[in-house]
Amino acid sequence: MVTDRLRRLAIVHGIVGLATCLCLIVFYLGADAFGSINDVGNAALGLLSAGLAWRFQQSAAKVRPVFVGIAALGAVITVVGSILILTDATGFFFAGLVSATGFALIGVWLVAASRRLTDDPWPQRLQRAGLVAGAVMLLGFVSVPGIILGLDDMSTASGWTYVGGLSWAGTYLLFPAWSLRLGRPISMPRED
């Protein structure tokens, strides 16, 4: 059963995800202040993702608790990535690798949770969208070797690191879209 709390959290999660993506776009268009806003939004999205995993477990399709723990660990790692860039401890590239890895862990939960959405009242499209979003987020695991190697310069990074960068499409677009869909009321078939 989808509770009102889960719906509201899913909607907030979706809005924060899309707004964080928009901040990144505006930053790349030249508004430097939006870089820090994006970094804070990134951390908030990670924490909201952990909350979503926990709330989803409480009121919807249940997954093994270990997957909720994996999502929580992912959230912590995304926050670490944001702290690294906000404190100038590293450059944006290394911090992005760290955050992408955190969101990949959250993607593990999303795939596991979406696999459980097989029975009514869950729309099949919600299940497929979650599987696709989670699978794209899993590309963030490609970032792990870059973290181990300490890569922090995009201009000298190997091409394979860009594969990990594709995970952001899942994190900033597909996962928020899934959350917004989760937040919509599920229409139940009428009994005659």
mmCIF file of N, CA and C in Angstrom, residues 117-118 121-129:
data_model
loop_
_atom_site.group_PDB
_atom_site.id
_atom_site.type_symbol
_atom_site.label_atom_id
_atom_site.label_comp_id
_atom_site.label_asym_id
_atom_site.label_seq_id
_atom_site.Cartn_x
_atom_site.Cartn_y
_atom_site.Cartn_z
ATOM 1 N N LEU A 117 7.712 -4.919 -7.558
ATOM 2 C CA LEU A 117 6.463 -4.265 -7.978
ATOM 3 C C LEU A 117 5.764 -5.084 -9.063
ATOM 4 N N THR A 118 5.468 -6.322 -8.754
ATOM 5 C CA THR A 118 4.904 -7.203 -9.773
ATOM 6 C C THR A 118 3.407 -7.411 -9.627
ATOM 7 N N PRO A 121 -1.501 -3.243 -6.809
ATOM 8 C CA PRO A 121 -1.973 -2.201 -7.717
ATOM 9 C C PRO A 121 -0.857 -1.490 -8.476
ATOM 10 N N TRP A 122 0.347 -2.048 -8.495
ATOM 11 C CA TRP A 122 1.484 -1.367 -9.102
ATOM 12 C C TRP A 122 1.401 -1.396 -10.622
ATOM 13 N N PRO A 123 1.444 -0.237 -11.246
ATOM 14 C CA PRO A 123 1.467 -0.215 -12.715
ATOM 15 C C PRO A 123 2.763 -0.837 -13.237
ATOM 16 N N GLN A 124 2.642 -1.614 -14.291
ATOM 17 C CA GLN A 124 3.822 -2.271 -14.860
ATOM 18 C C GLN A 124 4.845 -1.236 -15.337
ATOM 19 N N ARG A 125 4.367 -0.088 -15.791
ATOM 20 C CA ARG A 125 5.296 0.964 -16.240
ATOM 21 C C ARG A 125 6.165 1.477 -15.101
ATOM 22 N N LEU A 126 5.606 1.523 -13.892
ATOM 23 C CA LEU A 126 6.383 1.967 -12.731
ATOM 24 C C LEU A 126 7.518 0.979 -12.463
ATOM 25 N N GLN A 127 7.217 -0.305 -12.583
ATOM 26 C CA GLN A 127 8.248 -1.319 -12.391
ATOM 27 C C GLN A 127 9.347 -1.176 -13.443
ATOM 28 N N ARG A 128 8.954 -1.082 -14.699
ATOM 29 C CA ARG A 128 9.956 -0.965 -15.775
ATOM 30 C C ARG A 128 10.786 0.299 -15.633
ATOM 31 N N ALA A 129 10.125 1.414 -15.316
ATOM 32 C CA ALA A 129 10.846 2.685 -15.170
ATOM 33 C C ALA A 129 11.862 2.601 -14.037
#
